[in-house]
Amino acid sequence: MRPQAIAASLALFSVQAAAHTIFQELYVNGVSAGHLKGIRYPNYDGPITDVTSNDVICNGGPNPLVTPYDKTVIDVPAGATITHEWHHTLTSAGTGDIDDPISAGHLGPVMVYLAKIPDATQQSVTGLKWFKIAEDGLDSKGEWAVTRLYNNGGKASAVIPKCIPPGNYLLRAEIIALHGAGSYPGAQLYMECAQINVTGGGNASPATVSFLVPILLLTQVSQSTSTILRSPTTLSQGLVHSLAMGQALIRSLPR
């Protein structure tokens, strides 16, 4: 696919703004933990566009999280495959909603992060140290990760690295819709955090950062240029594709 065609595919759906999405179910080696179990979720399916806000960590703000949080902490063996499932609204699965799990025009990458936390049910999420375990962007055929997620009924998967220490973590799944990213604020960020407990594992200390908040402005789309849109880079045991998304203006603000 030529760069002009890729850019056109993003622009084609730039007027669609209402077909949002929520991460609402986690599977461990194919077994569901239950709908909304162990996930900090909002009632509203809107995006975060103000990337200078702490709401970019686990959602909130314009999409108030349901409280009190579910107290479930999902056990996940190190090395397990987790699957995160998204739907347009909390009740849209299986209804024939054309925008379920998300509008097909909300093209962009899908990512997964982890952060070690003393208690996965604690309220505060600021100041945590995050590392990325999965990223999926534009493949060699010109197909976006969101398209693959859409065609798979809202599901995407990642592997929990075998080397990380056991204990409580927050697992942050994220979709970045780029159809409006020609100006700021235009990129739409969708994210929720699941509460997990990693069992087994090792003693590795992956490189971490305080959550980085990039201002995303897609200025050029080029299949030939591989750019990681968000720091940090993926932990080597975690993933899949790098993002071939072209040149982007990124300003990262430590939170």
mmCIF file of C-alpha atoms in Angstrom:
data_model
loop_
_atom_site.group_PDB
_atom_site.id
_atom_site.type_symbol
_atom_site.label_atom_id
_atom_site.label_comp_id
_atom_site.label_asym_id
_atom_site.label_seq_id
_atom_site.Cartn_x
_atom_site.Cartn_y
_atom_site.Cartn_z
ATOM 1 C CA MET A 1 0.000 0.000 0.000
ATOM 2 C CA ARG A 2 1.417 3.397 -0.985
ATOM 3 C CA PRO A 3 1.799 6.148 1.637
ATOM 4 C CA GLN A 4 -0.920 8.197 -0.061
ATOM 5 C CA ALA A 5 -3.327 5.280 0.165
ATOM 6 C CA ILE A 6 -2.540 4.714 3.829
ATOM 7 C CA ALA A 7 -3.126 8.372 4.588
ATOM 8 C CA ALA A 8 -6.383 8.256 2.661
ATOM 9 C CA SER A 9 -7.551 5.238 4.652
ATOM 10 C CA LEU A 10 -7.128 7.258 7.837
ATOM 11 C CA ALA A 11 -8.760 10.370 6.429
ATOM 12 C CA LEU A 12 -11.731 8.472 5.013
ATOM 13 C CA PHE A 13 -13.173 7.887 8.467
ATOM 14 C CA SER A 14 -12.088 11.131 10.123
ATOM 15 C CA VAL A 15 -15.685 12.263 10.508
ATOM 16 C CA GLN A 16 -16.631 9.197 12.569
ATOM 17 C CA ALA A 17 -16.229 10.173 16.200
ATOM 18 C CA ALA A 18 -18.876 8.358 18.181
ATOM 19 C CA ALA A 19 -18.061 4.676 17.705
ATOM 20 C CA HIS A 20 -15.888 4.266 20.778
ATOM 21 C CA THR A 21 -14.828 1.214 22.788
ATOM 22 C CA ILE A 22 -14.160 -0.265 26.249
ATOM 23 C CA PHE A 23 -11.791 -3.075 27.313
ATOM 24 C CA GLN A 24 -14.060 -5.259 29.440
ATOM 25 C CA GLU A 25 -12.896 -8.873 29.639
ATOM 26 C CA LEU A 26 -9.553 -10.596 30.213
ATOM 27 C CA TYR A 27 -8.719 -14.189 29.284
ATOM 28 C CA VAL A 28 -5.785 -16.203 30.640
ATOM 29 C CA ASN A 29 -4.682 -19.010 28.324
ATOM 30 C CA GLY A 30 -8.120 -18.877 26.728
ATOM 31 C CA VAL A 31 -10.133 -18.910 29.969
ATOM 32 C CA SER A 32 -12.248 -15.842 30.725
ATOM 33 C CA ALA A 33 -11.945 -14.191 34.116
ATOM 34 C CA GLY A 34 -15.521 -12.971 33.635
ATOM 35 C CA HIS A 35 -17.168 -9.927 32.114
ATOM 36 C CA LEU A 36 -15.842 -6.774 33.850
ATOM 37 C CA LYS A 37 -14.060 -8.893 36.478
ATOM 38 C CA GLY A 38 -10.829 -7.345 37.718
ATOM 39 C CA ILE A 39 -11.069 -4.404 35.291
ATOM 40 C CA ARG A 40 -11.357 -0.703 36.115
ATOM 41 C CA TYR A 41 -13.971 0.353 33.613
ATOM 42 C CA PRO A 42 -16.153 3.400 32.850
ATOM 43 C CA ASN A 43 -19.846 3.488 32.024
ATOM 44 C CA TYR A 44 -19.096 5.714 29.027
ATOM 45 C CA ASP A 45 -17.056 4.522 26.063
ATOM 46 C CA GLY A 46 -15.354 7.799 25.113
ATOM 47 C CA PRO A 47 -11.673 8.423 24.393
ATOM 48 C CA ILE A 48 -9.034 10.390 26.242
ATOM 49 C CA THR A 49 -7.684 13.154 24.002
ATOM 50 C CA ASP A 50 -5.989 15.356 26.612
ATOM 51 C CA VAL A 51 -2.732 13.484 26.939
ATOM 52 C CA THR A 52 -1.447 15.854 29.622
ATOM 53 C CA SER A 53 -4.021 14.434 32.046
ATOM 54 C CA ASN A 54 -3.484 11.544 34.458
ATOM 55 C CA ASP A 55 -6.659 10.089 32.929
ATOM 56 C CA VAL A 56 -4.434 8.721 30.165
ATOM 57 C CA ILE A 57 -3.108 6.118 32.621
ATOM 58 C CA CYS A 58 -6.214 4.002 33.340
ATOM 59 C CA ASN A 59 -9.037 6.220 31.990
ATOM 60 C CA GLY A 60 -11.383 8.410 34.019
ATOM 61 C CA GLY A 61 -12.037 12.141 33.811
ATOM 62 C CA PRO A 62 -14.559 12.543 30.961
ATOM 63 C CA ASN A 63 -15.231 8.799 31.297
ATOM 64 C CA PRO A 64 -15.720 8.376 35.060
ATOM 65 C CA LEU A 65 -14.648 4.963 36.303
ATOM 66 C CA VAL A 66 -17.232 2.836 38.074
ATOM 67 C CA THR A 67 -16.487 2.792 41.793
ATOM 68 C CA PRO A 68 -15.831 1.077 44.059
ATOM 69 C CA TYR A 69 -13.482 -0.905 41.841
ATOM 70 C CA ASP A 70 -14.097 -4.617 41.488
ATOM 71 C CA LYS A 71 -11.845 -6.348 44.028
ATOM 72 C CA THR A 72 -11.010 -9.283 41.764
ATOM 73 C CA VAL A 73 -7.292 -9.797 41.161
ATOM 74 C CA ILE A 74 -6.768 -12.188 38.253
ATOM 75 C CA ASP A 75 -4.039 -14.826 38.641
ATOM 76 C CA VAL A 76 -1.815 -15.011 35.563
ATOM 77 C CA PRO A 77 1.119 -17.448 35.322
ATOM 78 C CA ALA A 78 4.295 -15.940 33.928
ATOM 79 C CA GLY A 79 4.534 -16.997 30.279
ATOM 80 C CA ALA A 80 0.751 -17.179 29.884
ATOM 81 C CA THR A 81 -1.090 -15.742 26.907
ATOM 82 C CA ILE A 82 -3.592 -13.093 27.903
ATOM 83 C CA THR A 83 -6.372 -11.887 25.632
ATOM 84 C CA HIS A 84 -8.052 -8.512 26.104
ATOM 85 C CA GLU A 85 -11.572 -8.156 24.716
ATOM 86 C CA TRP A 86 -13.148 -4.839 23.717
ATOM 87 C CA HIS A 87 -16.710 -3.819 22.877
ATOM 88 C CA HIS A 88 -18.413 -0.621 21.745
ATOM 89 C CA THR A 89 -20.436 -0.341 24.966
ATOM 90 C CA LEU A 90 -20.874 -2.476 28.069
ATOM 91 C CA THR A 91 -23.951 -4.123 26.511
ATOM 92 C CA SER A 92 -23.215 -4.166 22.767
ATOM 93 C CA ALA A 93 -21.608 -7.611 22.450
ATOM 94 C CA GLY A 94 -23.706 -9.927 20.298
ATOM 95 C CA THR A 95 -26.291 -7.272 19.420
ATOM 96 C CA GLY A 96 -25.362 -6.834 15.765
ATOM 97 C CA ASP A 97 -24.023 -3.334 16.415
ATOM 98 C CA ILE A 98 -21.991 -2.481 13.299
ATOM 99 C CA ASP A 99 -19.605 -0.469 15.469
ATOM 100 C CA ASP A 100 -18.954 -3.335 17.853
ATOM 101 C CA PRO A 101 -16.253 -3.764 19.048
ATOM 102 C CA ILE A 102 -15.171 -0.393 17.596
ATOM 103 C CA SER A 103 -15.766 1.561 14.419
ATOM 104 C CA ALA A 104 -13.856 -0.108 11.606
ATOM 105 C CA GLY A 105 -12.607 3.363 10.696
ATOM 106 C CA HIS A 106 -10.816 3.943 13.998
ATOM 107 C CA LEU A 107 -7.524 2.755 12.532
ATOM 108 C CA GLY A 108 -4.417 2.591 14.673
ATOM 109 C CA PRO A 109 -2.227 0.500 16.972
ATOM 110 C CA VAL A 110 -3.045 -1.788 19.903
ATOM 111 C CA MET A 111 -0.684 -2.040 22.886
ATOM 112 C CA VAL A 112 -0.331 -3.643 26.318
ATOM 113 C CA TYR A 113 1.670 -2.369 29.309
ATOM 114 C CA LEU A 114 2.403 -3.690 32.799
ATOM 115 C CA ALA A 115 3.253 -1.870 36.025
ATOM 116 C CA LYS A 116 4.261 -3.510 39.308
ATOM 117 C CA ILE A 117 2.039 -2.311 42.133
ATOM 118 C CA PRO A 118 1.931 -3.142 45.865
ATOM 119 C CA ASP A 119 -1.815 -3.841 45.754
ATOM 120 C CA ALA A 120 -3.598 -4.259 42.429
ATOM 121 C CA THR A 121 -6.824 -2.984 43.987
ATOM 122 C CA GLN A 122 -5.374 0.270 45.332
ATOM 123 C CA GLN A 123 -6.965 3.426 44.003
ATOM 124 C CA SER A 124 -3.889 5.477 43.096
ATOM 125 C CA VAL A 125 -2.209 4.777 39.750
ATOM 126 C CA THR A 126 0.116 7.774 39.523
ATOM 127 C CA GLY A 127 3.849 7.337 39.880
ATOM 128 C CA LEU A 128 3.892 3.703 38.737
ATOM 129 C CA LYS A 129 6.737 2.382 36.570
ATOM 130 C CA TRP A 130 5.461 0.946 33.289
ATOM 131 C CA PHE A 131 6.930 -1.343 30.653
ATOM 132 C CA LYS A 132 5.416 -2.405 27.370
ATOM 133 C CA ILE A 133 4.877 -6.098 26.596
ATOM 134 C CA ALA A 134 2.938 -5.878 23.322
ATOM 135 C CA GLU A 135 2.497 -3.552 20.389
ATOM 136 C CA ASP A 136 0.761 -4.178 17.088
ATOM 137 C CA GLY A 137 0.521 -1.559 14.365
ATOM 138 C CA LEU A 138 0.523 -1.591 10.583
ATOM 139 C CA ASP A 139 1.563 -4.864 8.966
ATOM 140 C CA SER A 140 3.334 -5.473 5.662
ATOM 141 C CA LYS A 141 -0.016 -5.756 3.874
ATOM 142 C CA GLY A 142 -1.124 -2.318 5.048
ATOM 143 C CA GLU A 143 -3.604 -3.644 7.604
ATOM 144 C CA TRP A 144 -3.871 -1.961 10.996
ATOM 145 C CA ALA A 145 -4.017 -3.684 14.372
ATOM 146 C CA VAL A 146 -7.506 -2.253 14.949
ATOM 147 C CA THR A 147 -8.703 -4.020 11.794
ATOM 148 C CA ARG A 148 -7.371 -7.324 13.107
ATOM 149 C CA LEU A 149 -9.023 -6.687 16.472
ATOM 150 C CA TYR A 150 -12.315 -5.788 14.749
ATOM 151 C CA ASN A 151 -12.235 -8.949 12.628
ATOM 152 C CA ASN A 152 -11.457 -11.045 15.718
ATOM 153 C CA GLY A 153 -14.547 -9.963 17.623
ATOM 154 C CA GLY A 154 -12.734 -7.377 19.725
ATOM 155 C CA LYS A 155 -9.922 -9.651 20.897
ATOM 156 C CA ALA A 156 -6.148 -9.217 20.820
ATOM 157 C CA SER A 157 -3.501 -11.174 22.697
ATOM 158 C CA ALA A 158 -0.137 -10.738 24.400
ATOM 159 C CA VAL A 159 2.287 -12.931 26.333
ATOM 160 C CA ILE A 160 3.191 -12.210 29.947
ATOM 161 C CA PRO A 161 7.004 -12.408 29.985
ATOM 162 C CA LYS A 162 8.401 -15.420 31.837
ATOM 163 C CA CYS A 163 11.233 -13.371 33.286
ATOM 164 C CA ILE A 164 9.314 -10.792 35.339
ATOM 165 C CA PRO A 165 9.008 -11.092 39.127
ATOM 166 C CA PRO A 166 5.815 -12.493 40.650
ATOM 167 C CA GLY A 167 3.338 -10.222 42.368
ATOM 168 C CA ASN A 168 0.572 -7.713 41.718
ATOM 169 C CA TYR A 169 0.524 -5.695 38.502
ATOM 170 C CA LEU A 170 -1.797 -3.456 36.579
ATOM 171 C CA LEU A 171 -2.221 -4.551 32.978
ATOM 172 C CA ARG A 172 -3.051 -1.595 30.742
ATOM 173 C CA ALA A 173 -4.550 -2.384 27.328
ATOM 174 C CA GLU A 174 -4.719 0.496 24.862
ATOM 175 C CA ILE A 175 -6.029 1.379 21.413
ATOM 176 C CA ILE A 176 -4.959 4.621 19.709
ATOM 177 C CA ALA A 177 -7.361 5.703 16.954
ATOM 178 C CA LEU A 178 -5.546 7.927 14.461
ATOM 179 C CA HIS A 179 -8.356 9.018 12.139
ATOM 180 C CA GLY A 180 -8.330 12.513 13.633
ATOM 181 C CA ALA A 181 -4.635 12.790 14.419
ATOM 182 C CA GLY A 182 -3.858 15.442 11.818
ATOM 183 C CA SER A 183 -4.162 18.063 14.571
ATOM 184 C CA TYR A 184 -3.999 18.138 18.361
ATOM 185 C CA PRO A 185 -6.046 17.063 20.217
ATOM 186 C CA GLY A 186 -7.055 14.599 17.547
ATOM 187 C CA ALA A 187 -5.723 11.142 18.369
ATOM 188 C CA GLN A 188 -8.234 9.151 20.436
ATOM 189 C CA LEU A 189 -6.763 7.012 23.207
ATOM 190 C CA TYR A 190 -8.809 4.178 24.676
ATOM 191 C CA MET A 191 -7.471 2.333 27.702
ATOM 192 C CA GLU A 192 -8.498 0.413 30.782
ATOM 193 C CA CYS A 193 -6.451 -1.336 33.462
ATOM 194 C CA ALA A 194 -6.900 -4.911 34.659
ATOM 195 C CA GLN A 195 -5.790 -6.050 38.113
ATOM 196 C CA ILE A 196 -3.565 -9.124 37.888
ATOM 197 C CA ASN A 197 -1.295 -11.254 40.058
ATOM 198 C CA VAL A 198 1.630 -12.831 38.221
ATOM 199 C CA THR A 199 2.653 -16.241 39.570
ATOM 200 C CA GLY A 200 5.940 -17.992 38.916
ATOM 201 C CA GLY A 201 8.221 -15.801 36.876
ATOM 202 C CA GLY A 202 11.795 -14.752 37.426
ATOM 203 C CA ASN A 203 13.808 -11.879 38.797
ATOM 204 C CA ALA A 204 14.377 -9.673 35.767
ATOM 205 C CA SER A 205 14.164 -5.917 36.158
ATOM 206 C CA PRO A 206 12.800 -4.629 32.847
ATOM 207 C CA ALA A 207 13.515 -1.040 31.927
ATOM 208 C CA THR A 208 10.624 1.072 33.170
ATOM 209 C CA VAL A 209 9.474 4.655 32.979
ATOM 210 C CA SER A 210 7.023 6.812 34.805
ATOM 211 C CA PHE A 211 4.092 6.910 32.458
ATOM 212 C CA LEU A 212 4.956 8.976 29.406
ATOM 213 C CA VAL A 213 2.282 11.144 27.905
ATOM 214 C CA PRO A 214 3.028 11.795 24.247
ATOM 215 C CA ILE A 215 1.254 14.466 22.279
ATOM 216 C CA LEU A 216 0.425 12.665 19.060
ATOM 217 C CA LEU A 217 0.301 14.514 15.778
ATOM 218 C CA LEU A 218 0.395 12.341 12.702
ATOM 219 C CA THR A 219 2.149 14.465 10.100
ATOM 220 C CA GLN A 220 3.021 11.870 7.487
ATOM 221 C CA VAL A 221 2.163 8.235 6.980
ATOM 222 C CA SER A 222 4.805 6.049 5.389
ATOM 223 C CA GLN A 223 4.913 2.281 5.291
ATOM 224 C CA SER A 224 8.682 2.378 4.853
ATOM 225 C CA THR A 225 9.369 4.176 8.133
ATOM 226 C CA SER A 226 9.114 2.239 11.376
ATOM 227 C CA THR A 227 8.323 4.478 14.327
ATOM 228 C CA ILE A 228 7.417 3.477 17.857
ATOM 229 C CA LEU A 229 4.788 6.007 18.826
ATOM 230 C CA ARG A 230 4.961 5.569 22.554
ATOM 231 C CA SER A 231 7.790 4.931 24.967
ATOM 232 C CA PRO A 232 9.112 2.679 26.330
ATOM 233 C CA THR A 233 10.168 0.057 23.808
ATOM 234 C CA THR A 234 8.682 -3.414 24.113
ATOM 235 C CA LEU A 235 10.209 -5.895 26.536
ATOM 236 C CA SER A 236 11.979 -8.398 24.290
ATOM 237 C CA GLN A 237 9.997 -11.430 25.448
ATOM 238 C CA GLY A 238 6.678 -9.719 24.927
ATOM 239 C CA LEU A 239 6.041 -9.091 21.301
ATOM 240 C CA VAL A 240 4.800 -9.162 17.895
ATOM 241 C CA HIS A 241 5.035 -6.215 15.468
ATOM 242 C CA SER A 242 6.717 -2.856 15.586
ATOM 243 C CA LEU A 243 4.687 0.092 14.404
ATOM 244 C CA ALA A 244 5.216 1.136 10.810
ATOM 245 C CA MET A 245 3.274 4.339 11.158
ATOM 246 C CA GLY A 246 5.384 6.964 9.515
ATOM 247 C CA GLN A 247 6.692 10.136 11.002
ATOM 248 C CA ALA A 248 4.913 11.538 14.021
ATOM 249 C CA LEU A 249 5.500 14.515 16.256
ATOM 250 C CA ILE A 250 5.841 13.214 19.792
ATOM 251 C CA ARG A 251 6.394 15.194 22.968
ATOM 252 C CA SER A 252 6.658 13.014 26.066
ATOM 253 C CA LEU A 253 5.837 14.439 29.464
ATOM 254 C CA PRO A 254 6.798 12.399 32.572
ATOM 255 C CA ARG A 255 3.864 11.915 34.926
#
